[in-house]
PDB file of C-alpha atoms in Angstrom:
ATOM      1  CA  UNK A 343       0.000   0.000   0.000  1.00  0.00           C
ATOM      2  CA  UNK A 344       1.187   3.535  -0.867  1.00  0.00           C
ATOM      3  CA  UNK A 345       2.729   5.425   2.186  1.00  0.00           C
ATOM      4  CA  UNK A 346       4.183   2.080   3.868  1.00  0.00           C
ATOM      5  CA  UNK A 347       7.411   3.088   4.483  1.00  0.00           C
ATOM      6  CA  UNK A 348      10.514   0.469   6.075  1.00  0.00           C
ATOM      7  CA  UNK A 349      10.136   2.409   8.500  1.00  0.00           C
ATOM      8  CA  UNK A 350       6.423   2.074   9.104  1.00  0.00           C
ATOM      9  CA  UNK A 351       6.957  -1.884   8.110  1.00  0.00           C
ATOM     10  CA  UNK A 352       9.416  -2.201  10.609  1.00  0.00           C
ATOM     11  CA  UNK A 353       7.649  -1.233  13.615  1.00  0.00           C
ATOM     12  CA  UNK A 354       3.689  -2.774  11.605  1.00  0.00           C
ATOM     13  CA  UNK A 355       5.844  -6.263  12.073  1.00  0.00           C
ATOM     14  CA  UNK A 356       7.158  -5.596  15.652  1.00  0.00           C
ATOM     15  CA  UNK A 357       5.114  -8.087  17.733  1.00  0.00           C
ATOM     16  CA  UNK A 358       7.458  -7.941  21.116  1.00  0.00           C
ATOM     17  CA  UNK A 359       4.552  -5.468  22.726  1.00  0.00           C
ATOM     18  CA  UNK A 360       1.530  -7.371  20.949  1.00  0.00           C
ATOM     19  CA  UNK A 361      -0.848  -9.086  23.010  1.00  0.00           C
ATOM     20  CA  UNK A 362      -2.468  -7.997  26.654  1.00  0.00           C
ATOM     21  CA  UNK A 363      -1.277  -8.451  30.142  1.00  0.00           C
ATOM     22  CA  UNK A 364      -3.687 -10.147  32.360  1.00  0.00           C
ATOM     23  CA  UNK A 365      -2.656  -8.384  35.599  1.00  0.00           C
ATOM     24  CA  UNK A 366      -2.555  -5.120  34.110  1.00  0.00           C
ATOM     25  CA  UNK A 367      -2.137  -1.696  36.141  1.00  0.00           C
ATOM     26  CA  UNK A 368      -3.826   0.429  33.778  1.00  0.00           C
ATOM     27  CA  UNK A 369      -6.288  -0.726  30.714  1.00  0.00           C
ATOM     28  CA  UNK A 370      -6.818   1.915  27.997  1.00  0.00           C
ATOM     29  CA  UNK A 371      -9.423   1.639  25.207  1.00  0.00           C
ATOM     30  CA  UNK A 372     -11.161   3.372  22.132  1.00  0.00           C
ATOM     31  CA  UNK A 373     -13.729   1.858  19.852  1.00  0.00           C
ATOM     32  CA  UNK A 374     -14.342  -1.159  21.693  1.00  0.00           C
ATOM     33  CA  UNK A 375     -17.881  -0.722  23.968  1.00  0.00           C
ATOM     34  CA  UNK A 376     -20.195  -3.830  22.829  1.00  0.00           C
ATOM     35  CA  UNK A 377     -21.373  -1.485  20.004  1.00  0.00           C
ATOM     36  CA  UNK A 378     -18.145  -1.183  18.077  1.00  0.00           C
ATOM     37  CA  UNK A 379     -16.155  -4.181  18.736  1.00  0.00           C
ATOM     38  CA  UNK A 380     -15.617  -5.463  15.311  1.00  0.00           C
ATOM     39  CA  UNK A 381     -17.197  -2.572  13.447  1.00  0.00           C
ATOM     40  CA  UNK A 382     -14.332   0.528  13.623  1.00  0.00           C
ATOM     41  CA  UNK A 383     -11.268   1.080  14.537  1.00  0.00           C
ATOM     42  CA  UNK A 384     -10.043   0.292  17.849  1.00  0.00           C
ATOM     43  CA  UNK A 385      -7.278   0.277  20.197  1.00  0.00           C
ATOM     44  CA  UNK A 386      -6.708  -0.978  23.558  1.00  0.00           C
ATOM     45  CA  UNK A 387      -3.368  -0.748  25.815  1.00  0.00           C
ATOM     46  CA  UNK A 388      -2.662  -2.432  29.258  1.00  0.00           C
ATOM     47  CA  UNK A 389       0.264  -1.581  30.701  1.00  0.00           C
ATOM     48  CA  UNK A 390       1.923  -2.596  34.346  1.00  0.00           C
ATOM     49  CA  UNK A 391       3.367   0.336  36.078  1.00  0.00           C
ATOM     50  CA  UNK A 392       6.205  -0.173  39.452  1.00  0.00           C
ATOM     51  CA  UNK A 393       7.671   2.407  40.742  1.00  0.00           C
ATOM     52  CA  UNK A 394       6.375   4.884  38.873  1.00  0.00           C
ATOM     53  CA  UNK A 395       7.396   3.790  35.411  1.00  0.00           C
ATOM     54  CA  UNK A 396       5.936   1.799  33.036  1.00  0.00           C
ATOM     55  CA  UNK A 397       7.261  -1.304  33.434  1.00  0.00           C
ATOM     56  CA  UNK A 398       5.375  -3.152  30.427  1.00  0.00           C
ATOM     57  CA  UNK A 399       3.091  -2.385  28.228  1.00  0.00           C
ATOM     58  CA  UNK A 400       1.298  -4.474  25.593  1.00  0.00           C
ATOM     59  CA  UNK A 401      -1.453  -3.203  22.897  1.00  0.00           C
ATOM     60  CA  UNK A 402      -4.107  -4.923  20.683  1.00  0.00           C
ATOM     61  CA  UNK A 403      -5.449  -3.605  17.603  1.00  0.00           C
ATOM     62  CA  UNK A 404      -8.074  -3.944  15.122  1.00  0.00           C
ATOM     63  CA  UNK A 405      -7.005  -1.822  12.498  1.00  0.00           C
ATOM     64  CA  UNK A 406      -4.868  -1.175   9.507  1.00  0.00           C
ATOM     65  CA  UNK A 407      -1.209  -1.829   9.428  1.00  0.00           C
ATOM     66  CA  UNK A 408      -0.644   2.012   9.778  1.00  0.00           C
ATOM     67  CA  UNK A 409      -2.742   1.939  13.149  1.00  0.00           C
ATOM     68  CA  UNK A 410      -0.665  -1.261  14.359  1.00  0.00           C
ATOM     69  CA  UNK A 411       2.833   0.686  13.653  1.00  0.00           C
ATOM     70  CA  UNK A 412       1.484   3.811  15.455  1.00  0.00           C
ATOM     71  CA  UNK A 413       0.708   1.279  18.751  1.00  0.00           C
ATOM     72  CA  UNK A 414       4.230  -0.380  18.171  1.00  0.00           C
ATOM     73  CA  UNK A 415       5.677   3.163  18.368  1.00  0.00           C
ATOM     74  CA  UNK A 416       3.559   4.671  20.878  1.00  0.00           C
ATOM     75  CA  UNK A 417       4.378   1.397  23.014  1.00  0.00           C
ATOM     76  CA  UNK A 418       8.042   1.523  22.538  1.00  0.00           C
ATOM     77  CA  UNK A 419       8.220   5.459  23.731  1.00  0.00           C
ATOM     78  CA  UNK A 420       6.231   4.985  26.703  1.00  0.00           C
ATOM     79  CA  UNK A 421       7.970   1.582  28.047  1.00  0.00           C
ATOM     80  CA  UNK A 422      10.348   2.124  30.787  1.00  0.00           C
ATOM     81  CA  UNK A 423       9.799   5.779  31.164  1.00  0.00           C
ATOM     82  CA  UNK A 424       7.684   7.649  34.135  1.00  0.00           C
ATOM     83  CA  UNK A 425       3.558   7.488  33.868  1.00  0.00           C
ATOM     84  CA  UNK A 426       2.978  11.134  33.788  1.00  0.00           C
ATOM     85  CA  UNK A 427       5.929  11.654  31.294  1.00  0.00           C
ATOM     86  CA  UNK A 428       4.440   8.841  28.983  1.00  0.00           C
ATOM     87  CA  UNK A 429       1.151  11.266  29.286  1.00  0.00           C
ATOM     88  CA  UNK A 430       3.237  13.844  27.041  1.00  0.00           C
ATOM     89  CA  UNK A 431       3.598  11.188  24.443  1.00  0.00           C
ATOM     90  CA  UNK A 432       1.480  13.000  21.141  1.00  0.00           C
ATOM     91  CA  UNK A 433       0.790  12.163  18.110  1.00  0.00           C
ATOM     92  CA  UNK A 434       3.609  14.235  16.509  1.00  0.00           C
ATOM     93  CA  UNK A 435       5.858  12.025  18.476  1.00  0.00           C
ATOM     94  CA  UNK A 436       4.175   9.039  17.523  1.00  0.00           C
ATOM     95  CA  UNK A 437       4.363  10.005  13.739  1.00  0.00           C
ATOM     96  CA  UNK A 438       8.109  11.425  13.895  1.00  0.00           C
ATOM     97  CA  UNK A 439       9.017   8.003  15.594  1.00  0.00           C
ATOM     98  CA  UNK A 440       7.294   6.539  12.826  1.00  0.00           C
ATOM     99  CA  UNK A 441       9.451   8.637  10.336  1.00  0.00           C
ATOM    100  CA  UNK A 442       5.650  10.113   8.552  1.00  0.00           C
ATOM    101  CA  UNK A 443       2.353   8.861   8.881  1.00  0.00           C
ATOM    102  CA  UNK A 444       0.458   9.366   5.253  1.00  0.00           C
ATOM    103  CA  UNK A 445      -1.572  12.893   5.517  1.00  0.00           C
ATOM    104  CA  UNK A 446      -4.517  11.033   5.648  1.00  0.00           C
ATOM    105  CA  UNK A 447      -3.541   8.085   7.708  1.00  0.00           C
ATOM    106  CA  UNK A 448      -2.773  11.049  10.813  1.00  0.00           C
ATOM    107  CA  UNK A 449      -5.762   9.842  12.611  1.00  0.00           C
ATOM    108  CA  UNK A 450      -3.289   6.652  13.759  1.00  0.00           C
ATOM    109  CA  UNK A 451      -1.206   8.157  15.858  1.00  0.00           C
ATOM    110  CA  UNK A 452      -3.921  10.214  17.573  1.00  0.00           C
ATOM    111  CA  UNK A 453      -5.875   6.391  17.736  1.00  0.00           C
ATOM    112  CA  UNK A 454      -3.083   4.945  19.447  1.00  0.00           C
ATOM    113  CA  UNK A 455      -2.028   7.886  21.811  1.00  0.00           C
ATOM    114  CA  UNK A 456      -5.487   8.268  22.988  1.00  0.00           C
ATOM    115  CA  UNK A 457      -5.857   4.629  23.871  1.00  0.00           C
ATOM    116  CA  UNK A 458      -2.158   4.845  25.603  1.00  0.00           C
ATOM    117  CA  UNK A 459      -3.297   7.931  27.685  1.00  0.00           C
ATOM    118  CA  UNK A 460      -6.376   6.130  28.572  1.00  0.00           C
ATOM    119  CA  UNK A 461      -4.406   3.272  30.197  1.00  0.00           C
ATOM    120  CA  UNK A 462      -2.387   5.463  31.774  1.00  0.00           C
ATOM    121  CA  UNK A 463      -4.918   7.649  33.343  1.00  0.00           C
ATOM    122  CA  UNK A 464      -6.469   4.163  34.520  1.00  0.00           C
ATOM    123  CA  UNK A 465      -3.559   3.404  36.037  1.00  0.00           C
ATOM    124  CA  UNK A 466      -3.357   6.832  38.169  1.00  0.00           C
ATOM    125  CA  UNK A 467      -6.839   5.916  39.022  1.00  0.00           C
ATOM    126  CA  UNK A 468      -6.501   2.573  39.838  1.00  0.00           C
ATOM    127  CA  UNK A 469      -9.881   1.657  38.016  1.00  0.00           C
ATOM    128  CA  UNK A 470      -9.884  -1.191  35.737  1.00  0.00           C
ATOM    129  CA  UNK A 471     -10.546   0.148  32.272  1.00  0.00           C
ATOM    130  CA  UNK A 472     -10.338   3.633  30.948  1.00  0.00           C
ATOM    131  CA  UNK A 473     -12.473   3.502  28.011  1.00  0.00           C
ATOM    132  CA  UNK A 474     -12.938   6.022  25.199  1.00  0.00           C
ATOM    133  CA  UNK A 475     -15.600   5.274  23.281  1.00  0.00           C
ATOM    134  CA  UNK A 476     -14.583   6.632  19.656  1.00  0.00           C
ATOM    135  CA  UNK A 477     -11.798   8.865  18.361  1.00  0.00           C
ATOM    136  CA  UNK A 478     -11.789  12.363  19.091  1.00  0.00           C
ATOM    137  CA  UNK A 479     -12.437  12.902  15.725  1.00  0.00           C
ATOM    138  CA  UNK A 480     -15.753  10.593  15.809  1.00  0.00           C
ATOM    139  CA  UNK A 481     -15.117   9.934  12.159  1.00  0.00           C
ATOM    140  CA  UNK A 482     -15.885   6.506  11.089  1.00  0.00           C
ATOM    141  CA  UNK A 483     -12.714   5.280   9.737  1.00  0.00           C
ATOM    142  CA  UNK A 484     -12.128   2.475   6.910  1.00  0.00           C
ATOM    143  CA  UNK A 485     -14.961  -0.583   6.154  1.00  0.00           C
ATOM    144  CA  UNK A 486     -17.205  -2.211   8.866  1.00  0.00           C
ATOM    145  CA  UNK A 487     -17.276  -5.892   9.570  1.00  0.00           C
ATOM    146  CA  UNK A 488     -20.271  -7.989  10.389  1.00  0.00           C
ATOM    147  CA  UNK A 489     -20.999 -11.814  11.333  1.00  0.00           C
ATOM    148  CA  UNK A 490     -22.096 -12.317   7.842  1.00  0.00           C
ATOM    149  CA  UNK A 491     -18.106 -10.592   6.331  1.00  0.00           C
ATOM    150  CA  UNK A 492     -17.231 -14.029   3.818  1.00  0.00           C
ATOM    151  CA  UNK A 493     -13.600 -13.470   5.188  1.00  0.00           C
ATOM    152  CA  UNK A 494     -14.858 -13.002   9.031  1.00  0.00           C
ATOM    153  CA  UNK A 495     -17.063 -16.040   8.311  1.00  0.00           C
ATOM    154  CA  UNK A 496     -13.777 -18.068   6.638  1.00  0.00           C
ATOM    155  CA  UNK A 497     -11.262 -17.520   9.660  1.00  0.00           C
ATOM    156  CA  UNK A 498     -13.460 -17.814  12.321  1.00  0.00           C
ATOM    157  CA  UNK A 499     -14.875 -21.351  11.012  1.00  0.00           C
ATOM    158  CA  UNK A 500     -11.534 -22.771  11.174  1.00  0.00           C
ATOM    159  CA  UNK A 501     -10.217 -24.870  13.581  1.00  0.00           C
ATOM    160  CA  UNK A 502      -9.199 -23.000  17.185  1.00  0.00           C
ATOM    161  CA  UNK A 503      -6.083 -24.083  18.585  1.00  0.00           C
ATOM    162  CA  UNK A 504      -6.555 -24.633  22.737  1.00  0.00           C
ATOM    163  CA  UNK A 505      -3.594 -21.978  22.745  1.00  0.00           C
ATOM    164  CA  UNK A 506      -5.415 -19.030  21.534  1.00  0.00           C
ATOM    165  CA  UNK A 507      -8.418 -17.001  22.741  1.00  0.00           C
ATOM    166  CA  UNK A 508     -11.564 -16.739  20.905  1.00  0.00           C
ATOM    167  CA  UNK A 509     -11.369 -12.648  21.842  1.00  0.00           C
ATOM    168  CA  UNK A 510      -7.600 -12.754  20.091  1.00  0.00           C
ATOM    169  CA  UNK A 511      -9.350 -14.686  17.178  1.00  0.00           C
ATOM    170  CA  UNK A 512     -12.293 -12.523  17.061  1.00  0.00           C
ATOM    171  CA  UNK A 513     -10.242  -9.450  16.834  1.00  0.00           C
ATOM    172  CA  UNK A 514      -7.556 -10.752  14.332  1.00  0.00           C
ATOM    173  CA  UNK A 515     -10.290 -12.018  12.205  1.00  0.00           C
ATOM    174  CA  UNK A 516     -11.857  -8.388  11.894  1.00  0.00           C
ATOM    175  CA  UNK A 517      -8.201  -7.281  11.328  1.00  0.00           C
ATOM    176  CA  UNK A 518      -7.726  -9.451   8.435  1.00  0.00           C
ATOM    177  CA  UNK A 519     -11.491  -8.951   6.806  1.00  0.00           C
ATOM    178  CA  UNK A 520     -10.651  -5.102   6.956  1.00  0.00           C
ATOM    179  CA  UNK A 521      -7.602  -5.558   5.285  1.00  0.00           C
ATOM    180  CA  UNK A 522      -8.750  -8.062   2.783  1.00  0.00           C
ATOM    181  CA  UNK A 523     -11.310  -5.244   1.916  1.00  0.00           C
ATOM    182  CA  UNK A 524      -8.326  -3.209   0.726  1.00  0.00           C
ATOM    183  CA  UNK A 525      -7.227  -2.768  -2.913  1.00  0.00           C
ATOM    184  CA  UNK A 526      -4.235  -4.353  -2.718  1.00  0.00           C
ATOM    185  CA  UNK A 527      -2.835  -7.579  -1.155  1.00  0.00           C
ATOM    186  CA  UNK A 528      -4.122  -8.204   2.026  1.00  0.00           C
ATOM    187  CA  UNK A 529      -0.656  -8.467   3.342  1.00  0.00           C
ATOM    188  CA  UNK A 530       0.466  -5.007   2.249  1.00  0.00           C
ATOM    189  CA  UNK A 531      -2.142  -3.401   3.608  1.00  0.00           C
ATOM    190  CA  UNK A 532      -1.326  -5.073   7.154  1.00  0.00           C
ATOM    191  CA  UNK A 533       2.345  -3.595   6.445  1.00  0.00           C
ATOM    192  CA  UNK A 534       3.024  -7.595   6.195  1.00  0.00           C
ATOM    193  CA  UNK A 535       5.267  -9.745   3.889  1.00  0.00           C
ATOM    194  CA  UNK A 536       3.545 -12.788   2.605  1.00  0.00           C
ATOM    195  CA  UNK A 537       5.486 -14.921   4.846  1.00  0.00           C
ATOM    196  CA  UNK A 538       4.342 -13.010   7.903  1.00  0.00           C
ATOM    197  CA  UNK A 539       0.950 -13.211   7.146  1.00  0.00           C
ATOM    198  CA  UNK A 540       1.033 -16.925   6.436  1.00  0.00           C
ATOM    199  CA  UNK A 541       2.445 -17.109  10.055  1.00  0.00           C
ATOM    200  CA  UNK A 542      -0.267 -15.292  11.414  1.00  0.00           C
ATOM    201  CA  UNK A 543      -3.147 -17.611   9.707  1.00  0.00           C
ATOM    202  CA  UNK A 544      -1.423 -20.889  10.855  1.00  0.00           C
ATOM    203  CA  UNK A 545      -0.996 -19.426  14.126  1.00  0.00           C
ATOM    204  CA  UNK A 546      -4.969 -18.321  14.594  1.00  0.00           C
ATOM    205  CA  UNK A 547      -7.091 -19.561  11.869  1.00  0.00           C
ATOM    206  CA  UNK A 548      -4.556 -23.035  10.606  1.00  0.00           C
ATOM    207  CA  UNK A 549      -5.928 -24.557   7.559  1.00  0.00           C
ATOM    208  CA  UNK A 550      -7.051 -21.198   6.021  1.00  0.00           C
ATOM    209  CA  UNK A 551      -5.427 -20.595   2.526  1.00  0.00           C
ATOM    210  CA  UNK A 552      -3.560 -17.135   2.302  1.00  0.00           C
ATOM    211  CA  UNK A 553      -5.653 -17.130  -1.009  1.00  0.00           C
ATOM    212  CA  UNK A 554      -8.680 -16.585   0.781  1.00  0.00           C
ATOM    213  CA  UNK A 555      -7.771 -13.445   1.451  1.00  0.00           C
ATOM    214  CA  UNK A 556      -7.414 -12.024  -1.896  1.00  0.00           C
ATOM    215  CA  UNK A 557      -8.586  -8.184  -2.606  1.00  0.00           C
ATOM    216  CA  UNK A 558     -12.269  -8.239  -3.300  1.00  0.00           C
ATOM    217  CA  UNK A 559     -14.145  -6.770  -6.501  1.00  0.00           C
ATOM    218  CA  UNK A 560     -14.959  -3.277  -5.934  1.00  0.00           C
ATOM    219  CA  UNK A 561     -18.575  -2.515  -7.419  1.00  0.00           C
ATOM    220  CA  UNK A 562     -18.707   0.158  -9.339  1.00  0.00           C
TER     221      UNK A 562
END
């Protein structure tokens, strides 16, 4: 997809702060009250704080590659530093880390800051989840995904492995109908090689051919 830099590949590939910690400090989210899981954007951070400082933080994403490099980045400048410094973490930041979002992929970085400042302010509070409901923006941004998505449909009939959750399927699955939605290879629009991706399908949804997720016909 145009506007993927390395750069932006780099950090879209970066899996080391993917995932969720179960005894999390501070949870941060946007997009994902029971109306809009699996229908926009979303973003959620959990992060364990001692000391004062982040001491790990993990995100989960269902969104475009360019939203999942803006979490890697946001992640990676928060980790290890104080809370309340990791509060002046903006989306400038986020996209100068990222070496330049595309103009109109901005609303990324402001995605994944606002989840990160959620889970932050959850952790000063010492509340459970700090939940945003939509972007500031309250734009919707990129295609919706329902039960009846053939690609939704496709991954989630496959067979679940006992090592992966059904909420990590569910939101991988919306991930990957969202990108297959895209006019170009699925995998370049997750900033993904082909390898990668095949990774990711035998890892949550084995037995699924990578063809399956081929670019669908645009009507016109």
């Amino acid at each position: 997809m145009t506007g993927h830099t390395e750069t932006i590949r780099k950090y879209a590939a970066d899996d080391r702060r993917v995932g969720i910690l179960d005894d999390a400090d501070g949870t941060g989210e946007v997009g994902l009250n029971s109306e809009d899981v699996g229908r926009r954007l979303a973003v959620r951070f959990t992060l364990r704080q001692h000391e004062g400082l982040v001491e790990e933080i993990r995100f989960q994403v269902f969104g475009c590659g360019f939203t999942i490099a803006a979490c890697a980045a946001a992640a990676e400048l928060a980790e290890k530093r104080p809370l309340d410094a990791a509060l002046t973490i903006d989306a400038e930041a986020v996209n100068t880390a990222l070496g330049g979002l595309p103009e109109e992929r901005s609303y990324c970085a402001a995605l994944a800051v606002e989840a990160l400042h959620a889970a932050v302010q959850s952790a000063h509070r010492g509340s459970a989840v700090q939940a945003n409901v939509s972007p500031a923006s309250k734009e919707e941004h990129g295609p919706r995904v329902s039960a009846d998505d053939p690609v939704y449909r496709a991954l989630l009939a496959s067979h679940a492995p006992s090592t992966v959750s059904a909420e990590d399927r569910h939101l991988f699955a919306c991930l990957l109908a969202v990108a297959a939605a895209e006019p170009c290879a699925t995998s370049d629009a997750l900033g993904l090689t082909r390898q990668e991706l095949a990774s990711l399908l035998k890892t949550y949804f084995p037995g699924v051919d990578p063809a399956r997720l081929a670019p669908r016909p645009v009507s016109v």
